[in-house]
Amino acid sequence: MDPRNTTPPGGAPPELGERLPEGDDAPPPGTRTMGIVRWAIVAAMALVAAGAWIRYGQAEAGPARHGAVSYLCPMHPAVVQDRPGSCPICGMDLVKAAAPEKRAAGAREAEHAEHAEHARTTPAAAAAAGKYWCPMHPDVASDDPDATCPKCGGMKLMPRDPKALAKAAAASSAGAYWCPMHPEIASDDPEASCPKCNAKLVPRAHRPATPGAGVPGLAPVQIPAERTQLIGLKTARAVRQPLAPRVRAFGYVAANERSVAIVTARASGWVDELRAAQAGQRVAKGEVLLTLYSGEVVTAQQAYLDALRWKKNLEATNPNGLPPAAQVVDRDSLRRLRLYGVAAEDIEALAVRNEPVQAFPIRAPRAGFVARKSVLPGQYVSAGSELYQIADLSTVWVVADLFEQDMERVAVGQQARFLPASSRGTSFPGRVDFIYPAVNPETRTLQARMEFKNPGMKLRPGAFGDVVIEAHAADAVTVPSEAVVDAGETQYVFVALAGGRFEPRSVRVGTAGEGRIEILEGVREGEIVVTTANFLLDSESRLRATVEAQSARADGAHAP
């Protein structure tokens, strides 16, 4: 039905094509109230956003406006206050944070550090072009005396010092500390300053530390005496003493190859009876392992018996004795039986019995255990086939894997102990018997072999355990092993000096043993090193070095 033709209530129907009036209906109840609430919410959000921007601007401008100074804890950066004091967590003295104006110049410092690093890596190349250059940006150079640097706001370029440039290339790799503004200035003293700009020298990046010198990236720290006990700091003195290092390795038990015998068939035939029927069975020397039927051996037995019978007849017919040729008539047949593996006792029994056996016995050549069995009853075997492996386990080998750093410390004849994993608290004495000539390319280890007596069969082939090799004693300057901080390419210690000062010092270490480690270079006899709380000193030392380097770069950047 067309709504235009609908008759309104109480009225006459409209004419065809006439439109009804619009906009006469009232809005739903509550519409005006919802509109007011909506605009109120929008206004509140706008006020909150404006307040946040105002507070942010005040927070940024506040420190710069009032010149506030902050103090923070090197170990706990969350502890910050506006006056000197100590950290309530670890008790360390708070250090002064960077000034606001220096923090505001962070972008310029980062840019200067980037170009200073470029100058450090290639000082000669960066200083080779142009008579005038920018000390802040060594890569900017020109021959125009009126040229300015486009990177630092139009600073006028300075003339180069030809003598300094000549020294820069030679000094670019000398000294653990250097001046980014004057690359030719270098020193190994961590407290040194540049004589040209008075800025403190900063550590070189990625420079191997020299034993006895400071450690790049670390700075000396000072802790009051009353704080050392609070952080648990302990020290020990470097002493000279005989050091008998022990080389520890992982090893496994193996059969002594000198005591392993292989039993083979010396004639073709069939296995008739299997006496040693399983691997691991203990056998005695001369015990029958199996019987073998072989037509070749039967023929050899009959030939031997015929030779004995003919020899006996010659003796009966020659009362004056046998001629020399007849005396050895049975020698060839006897030798053939022995070559076939017939034991002497079986040959004697054959002569007494005067009749060949169809299946002759094969006996164990030595006492031991059947390490491997390779035959079954009724099996056909050919000459040369392996039948058994018999191992005498009264002595065994222990093969240990030595790491490359321990290879030169192990020699044949050194005493060793084996501690099997299956018998805790039990050790077996032995000695290094052999060192294999080649390094395993997969594990990068060298194998050393030791020989141990095995009473009661307590060491079984295949067992694992720890090997301790006693190296030769040597007189050396040693410190506790926990005093040395190993950073991969660099090893260093913290040396305790007077006044609560602790200095990081690079060292070259040698062998270790019994909780102490040899110091080849870096620490002298009698010096005191830190043994505990090294990680606290290391963290604070790195933080101080970073702060000092940033301060030095900032001072150099603001120098005229």
Coordinates of C-alpha atoms in Angstrom, one line a residue:
M1 CA 0.0 0.0 0.0
D2 CA 1.3 3.5 -0.9
P3 CA 1.8 5.5 2.3
R4 CA 0.8 8.6 0.4
N5 CA -2.7 7.2 0.0
T6 CA -3.2 6.4 3.6
T7 CA -6.0 8.3 5.2
P8 CA -4.9 10.2 8.3
P9 CA -6.8 9.5 11.5
G10 CA -9.9 11.6 11.9
G11 CA -9.5 13.2 8.5
A12 CA -10.4 12.9 4.9
P13 CA -8.0 11.0 2.6
P14 CA -5.6 13.2 0.7
E15 CA -5.9 13.8 -2.9
L16 CA -3.8 11.5 -5.1
G17 CA -0.2 12.8 -5.4
E18 CA -0.5 15.2 -2.4
R19 CA 2.6 14.9 0.1
L20 CA 2.1 14.8 3.8
P21 CA 3.6 17.6 6.0
E22 CA 7.1 16.8 7.6
G23 CA 8.8 18.0 10.8
D24 CA 5.8 18.1 12.9
D25 CA 6.9 15.1 15.2
A26 CA 8.6 16.0 18.6
P27 CA 12.2 14.7 19.3
P28 CA 12.6 11.6 21.5
P29 CA 12.8 12.4 25.2
G30 CA 16.4 12.8 26.7
T31 CA 18.0 13.9 23.4
R32 CA 18.9 17.4 24.7
T33 CA 20.4 15.9 28.0
M34 CA 22.6 13.5 26.1
G35 CA 23.9 16.3 23.9
I36 CA 24.9 18.3 26.9
V37 CA 26.7 15.4 28.5
R38 CA 28.6 14.7 25.3
W39 CA 29.9 18.2 25.0
A40 CA 30.9 18.2 28.7
I41 CA 33.0 15.1 28.2
V42 CA 34.8 16.7 25.2
A43 CA 35.5 19.8 27.1
A44 CA 37.0 17.8 30.1
M45 CA 39.3 15.9 27.8
A46 CA 40.5 19.1 26.2
L47 CA 41.3 20.6 29.7
V48 CA 43.2 17.4 30.8
A49 CA 45.3 17.5 27.6
A50 CA 46.2 21.1 28.0
G51 CA 47.2 20.6 31.6
A52 CA 49.5 17.7 30.7
W53 CA 51.3 19.8 28.1
I54 CA 51.7 22.7 30.6
R55 CA 53.1 20.3 33.3
Y56 CA 55.5 18.8 30.7
G57 CA 56.8 22.2 29.7
Q58 CA 57.3 23.2 33.3
A59 CA 59.2 19.9 34.0
E60 CA 61.5 20.5 31.1
A61 CA 62.1 24.1 31.8
G62 CA 62.3 23.7 35.6
P63 CA 65.9 22.3 36.0
A64 CA 67.3 24.6 33.4
R65 CA 65.6 27.6 35.0
H66 CA 66.5 26.8 38.5
G67 CA 69.9 25.2 37.8
A68 CA 69.1 22.1 39.9
V69 CA 71.9 19.6 40.6
S70 CA 71.0 15.9 40.9
Y71 CA 72.9 13.1 42.7
L72 CA 72.5 9.5 41.8
C73 CA 73.7 6.0 42.9
P74 CA 76.1 4.4 40.3
M75 CA 74.7 0.9 41.3
H76 CA 71.0 1.9 41.5
P77 CA 70.3 4.7 39.0
A78 CA 66.7 4.9 40.4
V79 CA 68.0 6.5 43.6
V80 CA 68.2 10.2 42.8
Q81 CA 68.1 13.2 45.1
D82 CA 69.1 16.9 45.1
R83 CA 71.8 16.8 47.7
P84 CA 74.9 14.6 48.5
G85 CA 74.5 11.5 50.5
S86 CA 74.6 7.7 50.4
C87 CA 72.5 5.1 48.7
P88 CA 70.0 3.6 51.1
I89 CA 70.3 0.3 49.3
C90 CA 74.0 -0.4 49.0
G91 CA 75.5 2.4 51.0
M92 CA 77.7 3.8 48.2
D93 CA 78.2 7.6 48.0
L94 CA 76.0 9.3 45.4
V95 CA 77.7 10.9 42.5
K96 CA 77.0 14.2 40.8
A97 CA 74.9 13.9 37.6
A98 CA 75.7 15.8 34.5
A99 CA 74.7 19.5 34.5
P100 CA 71.4 20.4 32.6
E101 CA 73.3 22.5 30.1
K102 CA 75.5 19.5 29.3
R103 CA 72.5 17.3 28.9
A104 CA 71.0 19.8 26.6
A105 CA 74.0 19.5 24.3
G106 CA 73.6 15.8 24.1
A107 CA 72.9 15.9 20.4
R108 CA 76.1 17.9 19.7
E109 CA 78.1 15.5 21.9
A110 CA 76.8 12.5 20.1
E111 CA 77.7 14.0 16.8
H112 CA 81.2 15.0 18.1
A113 CA 81.7 11.5 19.5
E114 CA 80.8 10.0 16.1
H115 CA 83.3 12.1 14.2
A116 CA 85.9 11.7 17.0
E117 CA 85.6 8.0 16.6
H118 CA 86.2 8.4 12.9
A119 CA 89.3 10.5 13.6
R120 CA 90.5 7.8 16.0
T121 CA 90.2 5.0 13.5
T122 CA 91.8 6.9 10.6
P123 CA 93.5 10.0 12.2
A124 CA 96.0 10.3 9.4
A125 CA 93.5 10.0 6.6
A126 CA 91.1 12.5 8.3
A127 CA 93.9 15.0 8.7
A128 CA 95.5 14.6 5.2
A129 CA 93.3 16.9 3.1
G130 CA 93.1 20.7 3.4
K131 CA 95.2 23.3 5.3
Y132 CA 92.3 24.3 7.5
W133 CA 90.0 22.0 9.4
C134 CA 87.3 21.8 12.1
P135 CA 88.5 20.3 15.4
M136 CA 84.9 19.3 16.2
H137 CA 84.5 17.5 12.8
P138 CA 87.9 16.3 11.5
D139 CA 86.4 15.3 8.2
V140 CA 85.6 18.9 7.4
A141 CA 88.7 20.5 5.8
S142 CA 89.4 23.2 3.2
D143 CA 92.3 25.2 1.8
D144 CA 90.2 28.4 2.1
P145 CA 91.3 30.4 5.2
D146 CA 87.8 32.0 5.5
A147 CA 85.9 28.7 5.3
T148 CA 83.5 27.7 8.1
C149 CA 82.2 24.4 9.3
P150 CA 78.7 23.6 8.0
K151 CA 78.1 21.1 10.8
C152 CA 78.7 23.1 14.0
G153 CA 76.9 26.4 13.1
G154 CA 79.5 28.2 11.0
M155 CA 82.5 27.9 13.2
K156 CA 85.6 29.2 11.4
L157 CA 88.1 26.5 10.3
M158 CA 91.4 26.5 12.1
P159 CA 94.8 26.1 10.5
R160 CA 96.4 22.6 10.8
D161 CA 99.6 22.0 12.8
P162 CA 101.9 20.2 10.3
K163 CA 104.1 18.8 13.1
A164 CA 101.1 17.6 15.0
L165 CA 99.7 15.9 11.9
A166 CA 103.0 14.2 11.3
K167 CA 102.9 12.8 14.8
A168 CA 99.2 11.8 14.6
A169 CA 99.8 8.9 12.2
A170 CA 102.6 7.5 14.4
A171 CA 100.7 8.1 17.7
S172 CA 97.3 6.8 16.4
S173 CA 98.0 3.4 17.8
A174 CA 100.1 4.3 20.8
G175 CA 98.6 4.7 24.3
A176 CA 95.4 3.4 25.9
Y177 CA 94.0 6.9 26.3
W178 CA 93.9 9.7 23.8
C179 CA 92.4 13.2 23.1
P180 CA 89.6 13.2 20.4
M181 CA 90.3 16.9 19.8
H182 CA 94.1 16.3 19.3
P183 CA 94.6 12.6 18.1
E184 CA 98.3 12.9 18.3
I185 CA 98.1 13.2 22.1
A186 CA 98.0 9.8 23.7
S187 CA 99.1 8.2 27.0
D188 CA 98.8 5.0 29.1
D189 CA 98.1 7.1 32.2
P190 CA 94.3 7.0 33.0
E191 CA 94.7 10.3 34.8
A192 CA 96.5 12.2 32.0
S193 CA 95.1 15.3 30.4
C194 CA 95.6 16.9 27.0
P195 CA 98.2 19.7 27.3
K196 CA 96.4 21.6 24.5
C197 CA 92.8 21.7 25.6
N198 CA 93.2 20.5 29.2
A199 CA 90.5 17.8 28.6
K200 CA 91.0 14.5 30.3
L201 CA 92.1 11.7 27.9
V202 CA 89.5 9.2 27.1
P203 CA 90.0 5.4 26.7
R204 CA 90.5 4.0 23.2
A205 CA 87.7 1.8 22.0
H206 CA 88.5 -1.9 21.1
R207 CA 92.2 -1.6 22.1
P208 CA 93.7 -4.6 23.8
A209 CA 94.8 -3.9 27.3
T210 CA 98.5 -3.9 28.1
P211 CA 99.3 -6.1 31.2
G212 CA 100.0 -3.8 34.1
A213 CA 98.2 -0.8 32.6
G214 CA 94.7 0.5 33.0
V215 CA 91.7 -1.2 31.5
P216 CA 90.0 0.6 28.6
G217 CA 86.4 1.5 29.6
L218 CA 87.2 1.3 33.4
A219 CA 88.2 4.1 35.8
P220 CA 89.6 4.0 39.3
V221 CA 87.0 4.2 42.1
Q222 CA 87.2 5.3 45.7
I223 CA 85.2 3.8 48.5
P224 CA 85.4 5.0 52.1
A225 CA 86.6 2.4 54.6
E226 CA 83.3 2.4 56.5
R227 CA 81.5 1.3 53.3
T228 CA 83.7 -1.7 52.4
Q229 CA 82.2 -4.0 55.1
L230 CA 78.7 -2.9 54.1
I231 CA 79.2 -4.2 50.5
G232 CA 81.1 -7.3 51.6
L233 CA 84.4 -6.3 49.9
K234 CA 87.4 -8.5 50.8
T235 CA 91.0 -8.5 49.6
A236 CA 94.0 -10.8 49.5
R237 CA 97.7 -10.3 48.9
A238 CA 99.6 -11.5 45.9
V239 CA 102.2 -14.0 47.1
R240 CA 104.9 -16.1 45.5
Q241 CA 104.5 -19.8 46.1
P242 CA 105.0 -23.1 44.4
L243 CA 101.9 -23.7 42.3
A244 CA 101.1 -27.3 41.4
P245 CA 98.3 -26.9 38.9
R246 CA 95.9 -29.7 38.3
V247 CA 94.4 -30.3 34.9
R248 CA 90.9 -31.6 35.1
A249 CA 89.3 -33.3 32.1
F250 CA 86.5 -35.7 31.3
G251 CA 87.4 -39.3 30.4
Y252 CA 86.0 -42.8 29.7
V253 CA 87.3 -46.3 30.4
A254 CA 88.5 -48.5 27.5
A255 CA 90.0 -51.9 27.3
N256 CA 93.8 -52.1 27.3
E257 CA 94.5 -52.8 23.7
R258 CA 97.8 -54.6 24.7
S259 CA 95.6 -57.1 26.5
V260 CA 93.1 -57.8 23.8
A261 CA 93.4 -61.0 21.7
I262 CA 91.5 -61.9 18.5
V263 CA 90.7 -65.6 17.9
T264 CA 90.4 -66.5 14.2
A265 CA 89.8 -69.7 12.2
R266 CA 93.0 -70.9 10.6
A267 CA 91.1 -73.5 8.5
S268 CA 87.8 -73.5 6.8
G269 CA 85.0 -75.6 8.3
W270 CA 81.8 -75.8 10.3
V271 CA 81.2 -74.9 13.9
D272 CA 80.3 -78.1 15.7
E273 CA 80.0 -77.1 19.4
L274 CA 80.0 -73.6 20.9
R275 CA 81.4 -73.6 24.5
A276 CA 81.8 -69.8 25.0
A277 CA 78.3 -69.0 23.9
Q278 CA 77.9 -65.4 25.0
A279 CA 79.8 -62.1 25.1
G280 CA 81.0 -61.1 28.5
Q281 CA 81.7 -64.6 29.6
R282 CA 84.9 -65.1 31.6
V283 CA 87.3 -67.7 30.1
A284 CA 90.6 -69.1 31.3
K285 CA 93.8 -69.4 29.2
G286 CA 93.6 -72.7 27.2
E287 CA 89.8 -73.1 27.8
V288 CA 87.9 -74.6 24.8
L289 CA 85.9 -71.9 23.1
L290 CA 84.4 -74.1 20.3
T291 CA 85.0 -77.2 18.2
L292 CA 85.4 -77.0 14.5
Y293 CA 85.0 -79.7 11.8
S294 CA 87.5 -79.1 9.0
G295 CA 88.4 -81.7 6.4
E296 CA 91.8 -80.0 6.0
V297 CA 92.6 -80.5 9.7
V298 CA 91.3 -84.2 9.6
T299 CA 93.7 -84.9 6.7
A300 CA 96.6 -83.1 8.6
Q301 CA 95.9 -85.3 11.7
Q302 CA 95.9 -88.5 9.6
A303 CA 99.2 -87.5 8.0
Y304 CA 100.8 -86.8 11.4
L305 CA 99.6 -90.2 12.6
D306 CA 101.0 -92.0 9.5
A307 CA 104.3 -90.2 10.0
L308 CA 104.5 -91.4 13.6
R309 CA 103.6 -95.0 12.6
W310 CA 106.2 -95.1 9.8
K311 CA 108.8 -93.7 12.2
K312 CA 107.9 -96.3 14.8
N313 CA 108.3 -99.1 12.2
L314 CA 111.7 -97.8 11.1
E315 CA 112.9 -97.8 14.7
A316 CA 111.8 -101.4 15.0
T317 CA 113.7 -102.5 11.9
N318 CA 116.8 -100.5 12.6
P319 CA 118.4 -101.6 15.9
N320 CA 121.3 -99.3 15.3
G321 CA 119.1 -96.2 15.3
L322 CA 117.3 -94.1 12.7
P323 CA 119.2 -92.3 9.9
P324 CA 119.2 -88.5 10.2
A325 CA 116.5 -88.1 7.5
A326 CA 114.1 -90.5 9.2
Q327 CA 114.5 -88.7 12.6
V328 CA 112.5 -85.7 11.4
V329 CA 110.0 -87.6 9.3
D330 CA 107.1 -86.3 11.4
R331 CA 108.3 -82.7 11.6
D332 CA 106.4 -81.3 8.6
S333 CA 103.1 -82.9 9.6
L334 CA 103.5 -81.6 13.2
R335 CA 104.2 -78.1 11.9
R336 CA 101.1 -78.2 9.7
L337 CA 98.9 -79.1 12.7
R338 CA 100.3 -76.2 14.7
L339 CA 99.7 -73.8 11.8
Y340 CA 96.0 -74.9 11.8
G341 CA 95.8 -73.8 15.4
V342 CA 95.8 -77.2 17.1
A343 CA 97.0 -76.8 20.6
A344 CA 100.1 -78.7 21.9
E345 CA 98.0 -80.7 24.4
D346 CA 95.6 -81.8 21.7
I347 CA 98.5 -83.0 19.5
E348 CA 99.8 -85.1 22.4
A349 CA 96.3 -86.5 23.0
L350 CA 96.1 -87.3 19.2
A351 CA 99.3 -89.3 19.4
V352 CA 98.1 -91.3 22.4
R353 CA 94.7 -91.9 20.9
N354 CA 96.2 -92.8 17.5
E355 CA 93.0 -91.7 15.7
P356 CA 92.1 -88.3 14.3
V357 CA 89.1 -86.3 15.8
Q358 CA 86.4 -85.1 13.5
A359 CA 86.0 -81.7 15.2
F360 CA 89.2 -80.3 16.8
P361 CA 89.0 -77.8 19.7
I362 CA 89.9 -74.1 19.4
R363 CA 91.2 -72.8 22.8
A364 CA 91.5 -69.3 24.4
P365 CA 95.0 -67.8 23.9
R366 CA 94.7 -65.8 27.2
A367 CA 92.5 -65.4 30.2
G368 CA 89.9 -62.6 30.2
F369 CA 86.4 -61.8 29.1
V370 CA 84.7 -62.4 25.8
A371 CA 84.5 -58.9 24.4
R372 CA 82.9 -60.0 21.2
K373 CA 81.5 -63.2 19.8
S374 CA 81.1 -63.5 16.0
V375 CA 79.9 -67.2 15.4
L376 CA 76.9 -69.4 16.0
P377 CA 76.6 -73.2 16.2
G378 CA 76.6 -74.8 12.7
Q379 CA 78.0 -71.7 11.0
Y380 CA 80.5 -72.2 8.2
V381 CA 83.6 -70.1 8.6
S382 CA 86.5 -69.6 6.2
A383 CA 90.2 -69.3 7.1
G384 CA 90.8 -65.9 8.6
S385 CA 87.3 -65.3 9.9
E386 CA 87.1 -63.7 13.4
L387 CA 85.6 -65.9 16.0
Y388 CA 86.1 -64.1 19.3
Q389 CA 87.7 -61.1 20.9
I390 CA 89.0 -61.7 24.4
A391 CA 90.1 -58.8 26.6
D392 CA 92.1 -59.0 29.8
L393 CA 90.7 -56.3 32.1
S394 CA 93.2 -56.6 34.9
T395 CA 94.5 -53.2 33.6
V396 CA 92.4 -50.7 31.7
W397 CA 92.9 -47.4 29.8
V398 CA 91.2 -44.1 30.5
V399 CA 91.1 -41.7 27.6
A400 CA 90.6 -38.1 28.5
D401 CA 89.8 -35.1 26.2
L402 CA 92.1 -32.1 26.9
F403 CA 91.2 -28.6 25.9
E404 CA 93.7 -26.6 23.8
Q405 CA 94.8 -24.4 26.7
D406 CA 95.8 -27.5 28.7
M407 CA 97.7 -29.4 26.0
E408 CA 101.1 -27.9 26.8
R409 CA 100.7 -28.7 30.5
V410 CA 100.3 -32.5 30.2
A411 CA 103.2 -34.8 29.6
V412 CA 103.8 -38.5 29.6
G413 CA 104.7 -39.9 33.0
Q414 CA 102.6 -37.4 35.1
Q415 CA 100.5 -38.9 37.9
A416 CA 96.8 -39.0 37.4
R417 CA 93.7 -39.9 39.3
F418 CA 90.4 -41.2 37.9
L419 CA 87.1 -40.5 39.7
P420 CA 84.4 -42.7 38.2
A421 CA 80.9 -41.2 38.2
S422 CA 79.5 -44.5 39.4
S423 CA 81.6 -44.6 42.6
R424 CA 81.5 -41.2 44.3
G425 CA 84.4 -40.6 46.6
T426 CA 86.5 -43.4 45.1
S427 CA 89.6 -42.6 43.0
F428 CA 92.1 -44.8 41.2
P429 CA 95.8 -43.9 40.8
G430 CA 97.5 -44.1 37.5
R431 CA 99.9 -42.3 35.1
V432 CA 99.8 -40.6 31.7
D433 CA 100.9 -43.3 29.3
F434 CA 100.4 -41.7 25.9
I435 CA 99.3 -38.5 24.2
Y436 CA 97.7 -38.8 20.8
P437 CA 99.4 -36.7 18.1
A438 CA 96.3 -35.1 16.4
V439 CA 93.6 -32.7 17.6
N440 CA 90.0 -33.7 17.0
P441 CA 88.7 -31.1 14.4
E442 CA 85.1 -31.4 15.7
T443 CA 85.6 -31.0 19.5
R444 CA 89.0 -29.2 19.3
T445 CA 90.4 -31.4 22.0
L446 CA 93.5 -33.6 22.3
Q447 CA 93.2 -37.1 23.8
A448 CA 95.5 -38.3 26.5
R449 CA 95.7 -41.9 27.6
M450 CA 96.3 -43.2 31.1
E451 CA 96.7 -46.7 32.4
F452 CA 95.1 -47.9 35.6
K453 CA 95.1 -51.2 37.5
N454 CA 91.7 -52.7 37.8
P455 CA 91.4 -54.8 40.9
G456 CA 88.0 -56.4 41.4
M457 CA 86.8 -55.2 38.0
K458 CA 85.6 -51.9 39.4
L459 CA 86.5 -50.0 36.2
R460 CA 84.4 -51.3 33.4
P461 CA 84.9 -50.3 29.8
G462 CA 82.6 -47.6 28.7
A463 CA 82.3 -46.0 32.2
F464 CA 82.7 -42.2 32.4
G465 CA 84.3 -40.1 35.1
D466 CA 86.6 -37.1 35.9
V467 CA 90.4 -37.2 35.4
V468 CA 92.7 -35.1 37.5
I469 CA 96.3 -34.8 36.2
E470 CA 99.0 -33.5 38.5
A471 CA 101.2 -31.1 36.6
H472 CA 104.7 -30.1 37.6
A473 CA 105.0 -27.6 40.4
A474 CA 106.3 -24.1 39.5
D475 CA 107.2 -21.1 41.7
A476 CA 105.0 -18.1 40.6
V477 CA 103.2 -15.0 41.8
T478 CA 99.6 -16.1 42.5
V479 CA 96.3 -14.6 43.6
P480 CA 93.0 -16.2 44.4
S481 CA 91.2 -17.3 41.3
E482 CA 88.1 -15.2 42.2
A483 CA 90.2 -12.0 42.0
V484 CA 90.6 -12.2 38.2
V485 CA 87.7 -10.9 36.1
D486 CA 87.7 -12.6 32.8
A487 CA 86.1 -10.4 30.0
G488 CA 87.0 -12.7 27.1
E489 CA 89.9 -11.0 25.4
T490 CA 91.0 -9.2 28.6
Q491 CA 91.6 -10.3 32.1
Y492 CA 91.9 -7.8 34.9
V493 CA 91.9 -7.3 38.7
F494 CA 91.2 -4.5 41.0
V495 CA 94.2 -3.5 43.0
A496 CA 93.6 -1.9 46.4
L497 CA 95.6 1.3 47.0
A498 CA 95.9 3.7 49.9
G499 CA 92.9 5.9 50.9
G500 CA 90.2 3.4 49.8
R501 CA 91.1 3.7 46.1
F502 CA 90.7 0.7 43.8
E503 CA 92.5 0.6 40.5
P504 CA 91.5 -1.7 37.6
R505 CA 94.6 -3.3 36.1
S506 CA 95.0 -5.6 33.2
V507 CA 96.9 -8.9 33.8
R508 CA 98.2 -11.8 31.9
V509 CA 97.4 -15.1 33.7
G510 CA 99.1 -18.5 33.5
T511 CA 98.2 -21.8 35.0
A512 CA 95.6 -22.4 37.8
G513 CA 95.4 -24.9 40.6
E514 CA 94.0 -25.3 44.1
G515 CA 91.9 -22.2 44.0
R516 CA 94.8 -19.9 42.9
I517 CA 95.9 -18.6 39.5
E518 CA 99.3 -17.6 38.3
I519 CA 99.9 -13.9 37.3
L520 CA 102.5 -13.6 34.7
E521 CA 102.2 -9.8 34.2
G522 CA 100.3 -7.0 35.8
V523 CA 100.5 -7.6 39.6
R524 CA 103.7 -7.6 41.7
E525 CA 104.3 -9.7 44.7
G526 CA 102.9 -8.1 47.8
E527 CA 100.2 -6.0 46.1
I528 CA 96.6 -6.4 47.4
V529 CA 93.8 -7.4 45.1
V530 CA 90.0 -7.5 45.6
T531 CA 88.6 -11.0 45.8
T532 CA 84.8 -10.4 46.5
A533 CA 82.4 -7.7 45.4
N534 CA 84.3 -7.4 42.1
F535 CA 81.0 -6.9 40.2
L536 CA 80.1 -3.9 42.3
L537 CA 83.5 -2.3 41.6
D538 CA 83.3 -3.2 37.9
S539 CA 79.9 -1.6 37.5
E540 CA 80.8 1.6 39.3
S541 CA 84.1 1.7 37.4
R542 CA 82.4 1.5 34.1
L543 CA 79.9 4.1 35.0
R544 CA 82.6 6.5 36.2
A545 CA 84.6 6.0 33.0
T546 CA 81.5 6.7 30.9
V547 CA 80.7 9.9 32.9
E548 CA 84.2 11.1 32.8
A549 CA 84.5 10.5 29.0
Q550 CA 81.2 12.4 28.4
S551 CA 82.3 15.2 30.6
A552 CA 85.7 15.4 28.8
R553 CA 84.0 15.5 25.4
A554 CA 81.5 18.2 26.6
D555 CA 84.4 20.3 28.0
G556 CA 86.3 20.0 24.8
A557 CA 83.2 20.9 22.8
H558 CA 82.7 24.1 24.8
A559 CA 86.3 25.1 24.8
P560 CA 87.1 28.2 22.6

